Coordinates of C-alpha atoms and ligand atoms in Angstrom, one line a residue:
X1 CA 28.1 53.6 -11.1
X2 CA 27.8 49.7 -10.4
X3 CA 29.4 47.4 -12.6
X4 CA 28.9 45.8 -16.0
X5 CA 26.1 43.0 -15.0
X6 CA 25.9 41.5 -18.3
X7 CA 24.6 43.4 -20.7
X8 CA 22.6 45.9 -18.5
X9 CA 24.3 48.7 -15.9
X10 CA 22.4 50.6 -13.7
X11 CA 23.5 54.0 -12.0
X12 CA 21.9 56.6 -10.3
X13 CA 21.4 60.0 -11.5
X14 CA 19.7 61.2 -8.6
X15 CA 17.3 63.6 -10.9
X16 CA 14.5 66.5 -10.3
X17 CA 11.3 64.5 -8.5
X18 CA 9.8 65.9 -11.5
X19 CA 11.4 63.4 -13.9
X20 CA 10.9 60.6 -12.0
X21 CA 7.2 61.6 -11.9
X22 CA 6.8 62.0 -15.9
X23 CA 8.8 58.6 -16.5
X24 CA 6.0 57.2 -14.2
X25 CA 3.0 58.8 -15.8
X26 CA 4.1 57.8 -19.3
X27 CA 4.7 54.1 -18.1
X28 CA 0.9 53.9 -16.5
X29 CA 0.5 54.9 -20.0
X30 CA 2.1 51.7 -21.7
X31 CA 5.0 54.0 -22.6
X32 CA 9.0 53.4 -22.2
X33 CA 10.3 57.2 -21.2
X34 CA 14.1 57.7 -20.9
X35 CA 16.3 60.8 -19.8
X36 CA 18.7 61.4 -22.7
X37 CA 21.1 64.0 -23.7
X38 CA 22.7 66.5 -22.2
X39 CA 22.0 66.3 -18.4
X40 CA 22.9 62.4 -18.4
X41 CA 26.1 63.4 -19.3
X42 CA 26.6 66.2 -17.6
X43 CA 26.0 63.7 -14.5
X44 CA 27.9 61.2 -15.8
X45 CA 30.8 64.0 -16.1
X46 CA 30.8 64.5 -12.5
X47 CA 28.8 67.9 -13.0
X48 CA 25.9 69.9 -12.5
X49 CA 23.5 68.9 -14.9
X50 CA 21.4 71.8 -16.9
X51 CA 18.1 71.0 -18.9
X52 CA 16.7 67.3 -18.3
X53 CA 14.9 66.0 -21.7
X54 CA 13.4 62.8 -21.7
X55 CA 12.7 60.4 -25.1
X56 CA 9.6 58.5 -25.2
X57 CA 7.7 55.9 -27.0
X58 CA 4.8 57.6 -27.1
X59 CA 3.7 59.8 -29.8
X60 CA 3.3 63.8 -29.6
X61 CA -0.4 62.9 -29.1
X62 CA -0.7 60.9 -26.2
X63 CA 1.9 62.9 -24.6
X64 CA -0.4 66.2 -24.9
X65 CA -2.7 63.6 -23.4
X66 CA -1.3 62.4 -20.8
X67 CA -0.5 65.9 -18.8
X68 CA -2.9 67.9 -17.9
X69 CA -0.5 71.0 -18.7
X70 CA 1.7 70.9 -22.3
X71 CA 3.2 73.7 -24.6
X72 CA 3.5 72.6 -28.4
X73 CA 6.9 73.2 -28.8
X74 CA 8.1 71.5 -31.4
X75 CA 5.2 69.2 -32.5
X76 CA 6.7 68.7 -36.3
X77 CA 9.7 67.3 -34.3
X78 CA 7.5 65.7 -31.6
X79 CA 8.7 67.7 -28.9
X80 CA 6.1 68.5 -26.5
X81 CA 6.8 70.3 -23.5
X82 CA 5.6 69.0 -20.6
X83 CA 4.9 71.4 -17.2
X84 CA 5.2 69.1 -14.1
X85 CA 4.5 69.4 -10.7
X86 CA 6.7 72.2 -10.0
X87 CA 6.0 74.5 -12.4
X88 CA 9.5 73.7 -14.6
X89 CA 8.8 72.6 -18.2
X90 CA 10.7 69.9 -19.1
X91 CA 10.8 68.8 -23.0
X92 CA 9.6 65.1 -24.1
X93 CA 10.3 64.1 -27.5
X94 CA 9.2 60.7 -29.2
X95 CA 11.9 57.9 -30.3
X96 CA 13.1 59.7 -33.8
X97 CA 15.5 58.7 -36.4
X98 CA 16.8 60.9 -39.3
X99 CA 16.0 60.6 -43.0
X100 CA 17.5 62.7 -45.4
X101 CA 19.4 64.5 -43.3
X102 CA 22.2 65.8 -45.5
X103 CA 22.1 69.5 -45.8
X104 CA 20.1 72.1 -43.6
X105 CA 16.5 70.5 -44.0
X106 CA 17.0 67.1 -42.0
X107 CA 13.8 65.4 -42.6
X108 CA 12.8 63.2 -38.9
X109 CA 10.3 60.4 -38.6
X110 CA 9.5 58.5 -35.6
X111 CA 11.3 55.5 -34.5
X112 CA 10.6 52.4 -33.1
X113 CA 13.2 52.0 -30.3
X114 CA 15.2 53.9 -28.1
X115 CA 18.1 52.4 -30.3
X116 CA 17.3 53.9 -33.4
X117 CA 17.2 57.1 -31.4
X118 CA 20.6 57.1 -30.0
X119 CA 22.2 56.3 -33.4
X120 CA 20.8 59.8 -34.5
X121 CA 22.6 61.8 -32.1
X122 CA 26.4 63.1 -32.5
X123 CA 28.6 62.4 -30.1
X124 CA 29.2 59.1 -28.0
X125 CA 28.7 60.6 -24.7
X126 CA 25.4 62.5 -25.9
X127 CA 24.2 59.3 -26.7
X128 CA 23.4 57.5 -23.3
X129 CA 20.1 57.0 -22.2
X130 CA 18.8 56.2 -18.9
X131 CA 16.1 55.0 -16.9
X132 CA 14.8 57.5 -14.4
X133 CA 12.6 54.2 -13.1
X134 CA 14.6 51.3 -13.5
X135 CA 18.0 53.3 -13.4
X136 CA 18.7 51.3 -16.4
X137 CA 21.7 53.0 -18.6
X138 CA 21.4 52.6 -22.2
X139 CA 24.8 52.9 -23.7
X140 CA 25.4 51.4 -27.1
X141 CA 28.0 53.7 -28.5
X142 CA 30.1 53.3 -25.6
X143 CA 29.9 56.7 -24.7
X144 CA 30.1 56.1 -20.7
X145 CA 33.8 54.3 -21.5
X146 CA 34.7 57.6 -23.8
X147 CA 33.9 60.1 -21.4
X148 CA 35.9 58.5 -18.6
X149 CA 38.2 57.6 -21.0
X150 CA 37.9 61.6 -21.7
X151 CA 37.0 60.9 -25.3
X152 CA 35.1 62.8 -27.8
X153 CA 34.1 60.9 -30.5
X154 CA 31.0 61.3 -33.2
X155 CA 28.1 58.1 -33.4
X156 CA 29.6 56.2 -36.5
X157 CA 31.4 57.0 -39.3
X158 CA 32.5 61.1 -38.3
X159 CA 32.7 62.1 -42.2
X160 CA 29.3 61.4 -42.6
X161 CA 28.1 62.6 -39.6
X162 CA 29.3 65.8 -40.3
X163 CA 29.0 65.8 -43.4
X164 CA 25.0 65.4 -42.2
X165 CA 25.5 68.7 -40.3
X166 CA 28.2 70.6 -40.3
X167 CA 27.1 72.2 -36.9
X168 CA 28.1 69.3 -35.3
X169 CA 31.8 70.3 -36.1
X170 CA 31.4 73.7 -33.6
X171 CA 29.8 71.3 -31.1
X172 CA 32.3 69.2 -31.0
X173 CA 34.9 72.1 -30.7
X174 CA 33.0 73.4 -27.9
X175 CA 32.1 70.1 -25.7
X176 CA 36.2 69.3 -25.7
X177 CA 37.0 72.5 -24.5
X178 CA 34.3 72.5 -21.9
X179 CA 35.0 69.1 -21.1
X180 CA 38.6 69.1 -21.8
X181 CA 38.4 65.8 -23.8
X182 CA 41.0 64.5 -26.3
X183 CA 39.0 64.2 -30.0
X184 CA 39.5 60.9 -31.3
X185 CA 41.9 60.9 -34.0
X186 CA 39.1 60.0 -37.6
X187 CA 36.7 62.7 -35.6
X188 CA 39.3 65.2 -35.6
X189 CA 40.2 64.4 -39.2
X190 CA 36.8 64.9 -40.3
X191 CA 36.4 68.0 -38.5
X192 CA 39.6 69.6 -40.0
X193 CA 38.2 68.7 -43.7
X194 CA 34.5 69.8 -42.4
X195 CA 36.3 73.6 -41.3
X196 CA 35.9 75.2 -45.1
X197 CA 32.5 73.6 -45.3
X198 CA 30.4 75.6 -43.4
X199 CA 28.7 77.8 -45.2
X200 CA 25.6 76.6 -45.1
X201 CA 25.2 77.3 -41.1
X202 CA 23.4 80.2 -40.6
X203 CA 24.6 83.4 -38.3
X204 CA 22.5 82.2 -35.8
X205 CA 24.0 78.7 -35.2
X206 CA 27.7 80.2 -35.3
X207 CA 27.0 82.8 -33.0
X208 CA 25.0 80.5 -30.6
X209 CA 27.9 78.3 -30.3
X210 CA 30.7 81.1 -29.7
X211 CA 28.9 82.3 -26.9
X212 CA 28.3 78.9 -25.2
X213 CA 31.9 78.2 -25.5
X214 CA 32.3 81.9 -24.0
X215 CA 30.2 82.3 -21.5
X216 CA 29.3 77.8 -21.4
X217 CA 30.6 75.5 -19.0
X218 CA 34.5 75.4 -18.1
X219 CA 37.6 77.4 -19.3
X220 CA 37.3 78.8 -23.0
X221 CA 41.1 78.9 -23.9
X222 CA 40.9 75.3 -25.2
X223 CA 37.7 75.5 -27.5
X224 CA 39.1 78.6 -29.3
X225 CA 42.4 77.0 -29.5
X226 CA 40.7 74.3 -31.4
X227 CA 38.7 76.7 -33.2
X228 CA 42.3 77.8 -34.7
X229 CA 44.1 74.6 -35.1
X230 CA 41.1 73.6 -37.0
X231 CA 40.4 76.0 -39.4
X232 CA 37.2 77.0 -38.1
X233 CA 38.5 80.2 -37.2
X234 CA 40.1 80.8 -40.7
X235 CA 36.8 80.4 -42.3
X236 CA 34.4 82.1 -39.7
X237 CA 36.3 84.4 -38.1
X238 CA 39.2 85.7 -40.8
X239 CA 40.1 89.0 -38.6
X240 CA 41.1 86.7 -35.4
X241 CA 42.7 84.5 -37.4
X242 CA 44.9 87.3 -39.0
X243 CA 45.6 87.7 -35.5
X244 CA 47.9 84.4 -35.2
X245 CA 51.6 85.0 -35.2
X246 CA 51.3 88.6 -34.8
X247 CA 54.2 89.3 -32.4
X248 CA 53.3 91.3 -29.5
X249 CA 56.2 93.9 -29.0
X250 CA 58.7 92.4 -25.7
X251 CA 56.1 89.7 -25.4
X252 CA 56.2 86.0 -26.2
X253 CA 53.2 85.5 -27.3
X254 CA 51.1 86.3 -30.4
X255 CA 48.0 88.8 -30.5
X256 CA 45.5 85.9 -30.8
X257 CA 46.7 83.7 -27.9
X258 CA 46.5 87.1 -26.0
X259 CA 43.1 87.8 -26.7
X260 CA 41.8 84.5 -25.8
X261 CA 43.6 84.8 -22.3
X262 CA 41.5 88.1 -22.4
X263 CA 38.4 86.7 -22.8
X264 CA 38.8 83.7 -20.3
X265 CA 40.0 86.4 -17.8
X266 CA 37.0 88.9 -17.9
X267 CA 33.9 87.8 -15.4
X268 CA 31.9 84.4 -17.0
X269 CA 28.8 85.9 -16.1
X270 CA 29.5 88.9 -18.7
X271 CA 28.7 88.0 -22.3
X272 CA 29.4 91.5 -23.2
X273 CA 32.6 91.9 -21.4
X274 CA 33.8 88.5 -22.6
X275 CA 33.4 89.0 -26.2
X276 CA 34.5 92.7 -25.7
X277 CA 37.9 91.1 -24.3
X278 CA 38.1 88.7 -27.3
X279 CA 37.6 91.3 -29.5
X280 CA 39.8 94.4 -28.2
X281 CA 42.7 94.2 -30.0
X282 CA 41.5 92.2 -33.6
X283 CA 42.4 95.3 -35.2
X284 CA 45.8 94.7 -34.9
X285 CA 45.8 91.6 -37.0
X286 CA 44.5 94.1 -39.8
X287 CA 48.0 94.8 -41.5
X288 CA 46.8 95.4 -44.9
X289 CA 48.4 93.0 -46.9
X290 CA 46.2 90.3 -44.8
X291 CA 43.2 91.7 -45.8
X292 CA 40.6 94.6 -45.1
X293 CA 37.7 92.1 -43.4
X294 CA 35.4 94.8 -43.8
X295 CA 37.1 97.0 -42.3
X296 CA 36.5 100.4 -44.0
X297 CA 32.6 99.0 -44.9
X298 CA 32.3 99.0 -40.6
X299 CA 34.1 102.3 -40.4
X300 CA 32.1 104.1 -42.6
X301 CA 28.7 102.1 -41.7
X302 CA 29.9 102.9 -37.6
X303 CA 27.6 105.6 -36.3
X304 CA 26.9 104.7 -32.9
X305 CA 30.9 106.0 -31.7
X306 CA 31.1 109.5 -31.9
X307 CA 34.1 109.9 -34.5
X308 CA 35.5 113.4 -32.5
X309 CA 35.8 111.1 -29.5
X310 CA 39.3 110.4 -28.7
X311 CA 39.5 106.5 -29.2
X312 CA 43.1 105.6 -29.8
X313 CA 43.4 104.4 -33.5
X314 CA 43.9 100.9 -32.6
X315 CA 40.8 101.0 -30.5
X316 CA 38.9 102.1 -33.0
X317 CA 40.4 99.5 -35.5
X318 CA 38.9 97.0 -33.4
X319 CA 35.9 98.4 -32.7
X320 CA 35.1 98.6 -36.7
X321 CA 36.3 95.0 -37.1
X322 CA 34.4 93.6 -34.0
X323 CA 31.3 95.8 -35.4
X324 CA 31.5 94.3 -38.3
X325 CA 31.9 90.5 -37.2
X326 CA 29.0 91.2 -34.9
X327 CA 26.7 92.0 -37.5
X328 CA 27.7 89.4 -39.7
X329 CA 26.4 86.8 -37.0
X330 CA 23.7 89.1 -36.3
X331 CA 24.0 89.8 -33.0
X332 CA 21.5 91.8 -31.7
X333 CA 21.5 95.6 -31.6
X334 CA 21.9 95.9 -28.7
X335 CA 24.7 93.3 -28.3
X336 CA 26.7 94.7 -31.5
X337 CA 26.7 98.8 -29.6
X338 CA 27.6 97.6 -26.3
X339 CA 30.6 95.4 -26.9
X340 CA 31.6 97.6 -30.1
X341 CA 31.6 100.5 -27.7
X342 CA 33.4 99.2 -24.8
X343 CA 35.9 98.2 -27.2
X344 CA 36.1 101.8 -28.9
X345 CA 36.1 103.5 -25.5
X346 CA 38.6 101.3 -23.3
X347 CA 41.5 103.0 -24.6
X348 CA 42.4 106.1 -23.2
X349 CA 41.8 106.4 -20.1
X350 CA 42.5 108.7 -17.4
X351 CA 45.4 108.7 -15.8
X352 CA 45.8 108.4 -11.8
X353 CA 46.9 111.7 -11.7
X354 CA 43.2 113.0 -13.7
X355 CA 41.1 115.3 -11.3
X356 CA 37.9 115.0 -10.7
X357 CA 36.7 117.3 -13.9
X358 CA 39.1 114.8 -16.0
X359 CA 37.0 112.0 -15.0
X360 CA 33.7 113.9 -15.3
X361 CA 34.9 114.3 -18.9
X362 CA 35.5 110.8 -19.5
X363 CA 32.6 109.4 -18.0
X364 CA 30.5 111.9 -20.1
X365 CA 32.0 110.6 -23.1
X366 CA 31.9 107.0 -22.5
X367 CA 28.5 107.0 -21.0
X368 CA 27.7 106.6 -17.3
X369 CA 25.8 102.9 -18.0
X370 CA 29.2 101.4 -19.4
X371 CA 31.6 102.5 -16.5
X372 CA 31.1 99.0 -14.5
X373 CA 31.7 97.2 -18.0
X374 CA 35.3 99.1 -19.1
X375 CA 36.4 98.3 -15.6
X376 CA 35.6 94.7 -16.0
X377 CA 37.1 94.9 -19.6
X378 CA 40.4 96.8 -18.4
X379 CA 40.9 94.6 -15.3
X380 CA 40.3 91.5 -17.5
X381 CA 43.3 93.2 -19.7
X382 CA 45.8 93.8 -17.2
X383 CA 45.1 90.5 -15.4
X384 CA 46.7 88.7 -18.7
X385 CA 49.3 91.5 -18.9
X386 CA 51.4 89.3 -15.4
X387 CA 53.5 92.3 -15.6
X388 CA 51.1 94.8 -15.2
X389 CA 50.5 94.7 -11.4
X390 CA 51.0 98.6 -11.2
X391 CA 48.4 99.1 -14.0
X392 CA 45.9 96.6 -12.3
X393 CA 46.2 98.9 -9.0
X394 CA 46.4 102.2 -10.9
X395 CA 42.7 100.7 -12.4
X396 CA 41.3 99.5 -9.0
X397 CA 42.3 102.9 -7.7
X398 CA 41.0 105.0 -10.7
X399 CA 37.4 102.6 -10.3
X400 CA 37.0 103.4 -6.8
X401 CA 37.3 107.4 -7.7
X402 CA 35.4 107.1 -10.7
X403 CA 31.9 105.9 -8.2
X404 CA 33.4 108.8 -5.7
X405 CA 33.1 111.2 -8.3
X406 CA 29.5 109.8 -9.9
X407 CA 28.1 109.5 -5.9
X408 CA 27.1 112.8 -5.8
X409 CA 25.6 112.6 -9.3
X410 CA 27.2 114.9 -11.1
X411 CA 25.6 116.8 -14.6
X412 CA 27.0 114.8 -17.3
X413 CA 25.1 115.9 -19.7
X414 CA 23.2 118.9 -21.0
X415 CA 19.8 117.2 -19.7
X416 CA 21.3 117.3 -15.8
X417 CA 21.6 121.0 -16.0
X418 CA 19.6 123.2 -13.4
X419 CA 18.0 125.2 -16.6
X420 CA 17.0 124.3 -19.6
X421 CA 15.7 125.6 -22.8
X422 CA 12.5 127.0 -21.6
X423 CA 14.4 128.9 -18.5
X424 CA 16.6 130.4 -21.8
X425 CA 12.9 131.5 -23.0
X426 CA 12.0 133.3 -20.3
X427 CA 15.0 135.3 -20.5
X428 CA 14.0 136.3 -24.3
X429 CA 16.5 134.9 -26.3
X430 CA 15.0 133.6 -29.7
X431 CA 15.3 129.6 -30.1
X432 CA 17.3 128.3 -32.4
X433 CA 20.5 126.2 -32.8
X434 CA 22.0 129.2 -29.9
X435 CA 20.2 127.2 -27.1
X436 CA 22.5 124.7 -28.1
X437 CA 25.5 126.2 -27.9
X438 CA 24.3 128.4 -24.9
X439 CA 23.7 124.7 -22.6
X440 CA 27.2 123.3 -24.0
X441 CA 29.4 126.3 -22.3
X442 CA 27.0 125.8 -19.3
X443 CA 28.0 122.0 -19.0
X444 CA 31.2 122.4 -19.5
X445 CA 31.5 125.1 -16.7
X446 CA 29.7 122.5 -14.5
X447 CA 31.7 119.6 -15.5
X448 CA 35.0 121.7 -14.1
X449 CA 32.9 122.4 -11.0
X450 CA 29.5 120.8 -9.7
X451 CA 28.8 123.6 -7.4
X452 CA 27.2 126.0 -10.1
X453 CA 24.9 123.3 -10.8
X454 CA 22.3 125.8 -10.1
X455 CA 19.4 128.0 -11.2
X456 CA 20.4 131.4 -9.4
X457 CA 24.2 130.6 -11.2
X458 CA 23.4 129.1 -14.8
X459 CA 21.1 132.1 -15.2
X460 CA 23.7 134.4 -14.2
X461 CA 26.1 132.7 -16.4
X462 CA 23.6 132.8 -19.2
X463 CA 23.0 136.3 -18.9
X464 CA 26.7 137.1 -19.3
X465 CA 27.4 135.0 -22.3
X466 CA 23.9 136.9 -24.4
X467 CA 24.8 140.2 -22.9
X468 CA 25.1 142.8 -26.0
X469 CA 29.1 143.0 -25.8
X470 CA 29.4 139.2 -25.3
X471 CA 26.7 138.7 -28.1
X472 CA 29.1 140.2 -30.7
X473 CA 29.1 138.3 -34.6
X474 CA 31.9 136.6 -34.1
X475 CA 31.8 135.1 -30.1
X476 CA 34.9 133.8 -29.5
X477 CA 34.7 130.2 -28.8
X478 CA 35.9 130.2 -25.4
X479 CA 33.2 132.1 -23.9
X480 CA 33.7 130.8 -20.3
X481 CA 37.8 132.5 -20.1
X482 CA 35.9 135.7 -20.8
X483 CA 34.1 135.0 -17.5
X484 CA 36.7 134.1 -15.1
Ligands
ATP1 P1 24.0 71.9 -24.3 O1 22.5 72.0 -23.9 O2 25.0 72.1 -23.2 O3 24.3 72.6 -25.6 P2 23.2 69.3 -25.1 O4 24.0 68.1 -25.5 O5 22.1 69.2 -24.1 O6 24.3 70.4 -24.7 P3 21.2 70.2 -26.9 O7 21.3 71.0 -28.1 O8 20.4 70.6 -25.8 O9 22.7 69.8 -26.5 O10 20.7 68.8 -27.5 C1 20.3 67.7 -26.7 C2 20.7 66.4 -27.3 O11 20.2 66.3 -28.6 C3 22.2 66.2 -27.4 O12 22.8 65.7 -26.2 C4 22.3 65.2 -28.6 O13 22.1 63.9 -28.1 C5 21.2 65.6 -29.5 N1 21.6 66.6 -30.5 C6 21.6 68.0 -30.4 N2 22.1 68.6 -31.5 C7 22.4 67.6 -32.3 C8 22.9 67.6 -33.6 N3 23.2 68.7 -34.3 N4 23.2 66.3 -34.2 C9 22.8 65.2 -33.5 N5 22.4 65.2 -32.3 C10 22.1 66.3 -31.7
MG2 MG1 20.7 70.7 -23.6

């Protein structure tokens, strides 16, 4: 950065050739183009920059005419997205200022200047411009001086601003945790009285910006610290925050700083896994007399865990809680059964001493597609727990048997059996719910011992189970100590 030369600073930003070349076409044009936003700060920050957007003069129109190659993306907004040279889309959006932008419907009109522009935008640092031609930096709100002052501080008056939209509170949360700023003193006011304001954000919004500051740039300890000392986390997330001053037994800590050392300790490329750390013990901030937070609503809405599997109860506590906050930000399907069933399943486990058949067991009952994900959960775990150097090896150990044991692709299920329902056919015996029962013994002769995985055996064993004294009214239930 050279500088101050009067009034105007130049810098460069060194961005994609692709910039450079739309600035250029919209100046042939008669149009002022300027990067803006987030990758000028990221820069500016000293780090790798993500999506460059550029603000223009020129209207949506002449910007769809301008490039040959343009995706509508936002026209109402006038956001056009522009496909350069490369191949990369990069969004272009005209000069815009706000009117009547309380509530959720803010109403946008095009602006004259870049000037008006900038004053829409939230914070100080997201509102530097620059010139990808002239290397010009527009700065107005000082936001250059704030972030190397490590500042974050909202464009004007920060009541009003958030008062405008309240999303701006969670952004704020989350750009001083992932760029460890100090929140200027009347922002940080506002945001504290903004905290029991937020119902008017939908799920999407929330959940959008708890898994930036999850999986986002830098360490998430500090944003969901803030979250807390806020009282963003008492109003969106009521089951974590019962989770503050909950004494950990022998520890000094309290469950809530614990499970945000969990989730900054599980793998950042791991949404799942990271939210499935946050999330693993919430249940035990559920003491009744702090409220039921859906609780017995998720338990008895929770279908996708098996209730006869052996979850310990405060595994399953937090694995109706975490359902339950899932949904309410409406998480995806797919999302809400993953991370509610690694938290269900990651407690207990087997123990070094298991055999092989104990781990079969287990693996059947967690499900072979979420083995990689409980060890990334568990190691997460035991990282926080400093003490728990034994445990951390015990896991390592039991991880590196566990793909030992599934390497030979074992019959987990009644589907990997060498016979199936048809073979049972063949032999005459009637279908009905018997096949059933008939495949169960089967499997679990074959989860003690993967050898009899086959044809010439299960049939054999089949025939033994249906013979006529086996096949009395009342079978006992252990059918397979009959056969040994
Ligand atoms: P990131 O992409 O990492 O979330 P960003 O700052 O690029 O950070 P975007 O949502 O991509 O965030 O928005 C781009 C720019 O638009 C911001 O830098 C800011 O100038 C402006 N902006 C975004 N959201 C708001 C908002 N709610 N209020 C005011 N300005 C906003
Ligand atoms: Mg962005």
């Amino acid at each position: 950065l050279t500088p101050d030369r009067g009034k105007s600073r130049t810098a460069d930003l060194q961005p994609p050739q692709d910039v450079i070349w739309i600035a250029r076409k919209l100046r042939e044009a008669g149009h002022a183009a300027w990067a803006v936003g987030g990758a000028v700060r990221d820069v500016l920050a000293g780090l790798e920059p993500g999506d460059w957007d550029l603000t223009t003069s020129a209207p949506p129109s002449d910007v769809r005419r301008i490039f040959r190659r343009t995706v509508p993306i936002g026209i109402e907004h006038g956001t056009v997205g522009v496909i350069a040279r490369s191949g990369r889309m990069y969004e272009v959006t005209t000069f815009r200022r706000d009117v009547e932008t309380f509530g959720r419907r803010a109403r946008v009109v095009f602006a004259d200047s870049l000037e008006e522009d900038l004053d829409r935008r939230d914070f100080t640092m997201n509102a530097v411009a620059w010139n990808p031609l002239t290397r010009e930096l527009r700065d107005p709100h000082g936001g250059v001086t704030d972030l190397a002052a490590g500042v974050l501080r909202t464009v004007g008056d920060a009541e009003r601003r958030f008062e405008e939209d309240r999303l701006r509170v969670l952004r704020a949360i989350r750009f001083a945790g992932a760029f460890q700023l100090r929140i200027e003193e009347s922002t940080w006011t506002a945001i504290v009285a903004s905290s029991d304001r937020l119902d008017d954000l939908s799920a999407e919004r929330i959940r959008e910006e708890l898994r930036k500051v999850l999986v986002g740039q830098g360490d998430p300890s500090r944003s969901l610290h803030l979250y807390a000392e806020s009282g963003v986390l008492r109003s969106l997330y009521p089951e974590l925050d019962a989770c503050r001053g909950v004494p950990i037994a022998g520890e000094e800590e309290d469950v809530w700083s614990f499970l945000v050392r969990c989730a900054a300790s599980a793998p950042r490329g791991h949404y799942r896994v990271r939210m499935a750390a946050f999330l693993h013990g919430v249940g035990r901030g559920a003491v009744p007399e702090r409220g039921d937070y859906g609780l017995s609503a998720a338990r008895a809405g929770d279908t996708q865990d098996d209730p006869s599997s052996p979850a310990s109860a405060l595994a399953a506590r937090s694995g109706a809680l975490a359902r339950n906050l899932l949904r309410r930000l409406r998480s995806s399907n797919a999302d809400t059964d993953h991370i509610t069933h690694l938290i269900t399943q990651h407690d207990p486990i087997p123990s070094p001493s298991s055999t092989d058949a104990e781990i079969r067991r287990w693996v059947r009952r967690i499900g072979s597609d979420y083995v990689n994900d409980i060890f990334r959960l568990l190691i997460a775990v035991a990282r926080v727990r400093e003490g728990d150097e034994d445990v951390r090896r015990d896991l390592l150990a039991l991880h590196r048997r566990t793909r030992d044991v599934l390497a030979s692709r074992p019959a987990l299920a009644v589907a990997d059996l060498a016979i199936g329902g048809a073979d049972l056919g063949r032999l005459g015996i009637p279908p009905g719910p018997r096949y059933r029962e008939i495949l169960d013994t089967l499997l679990e002769r074959v989860l003690d011992d993967p050898t009899l995985n086959s044809p010439a055996f299960l049939l054999e064993l089949v025939r033994e189970i249906v013979s006529p004294e086996a096949s009395t009214s009342h079978p006992p239930p252990e059918t397979d100590e009959r056969l040994s």
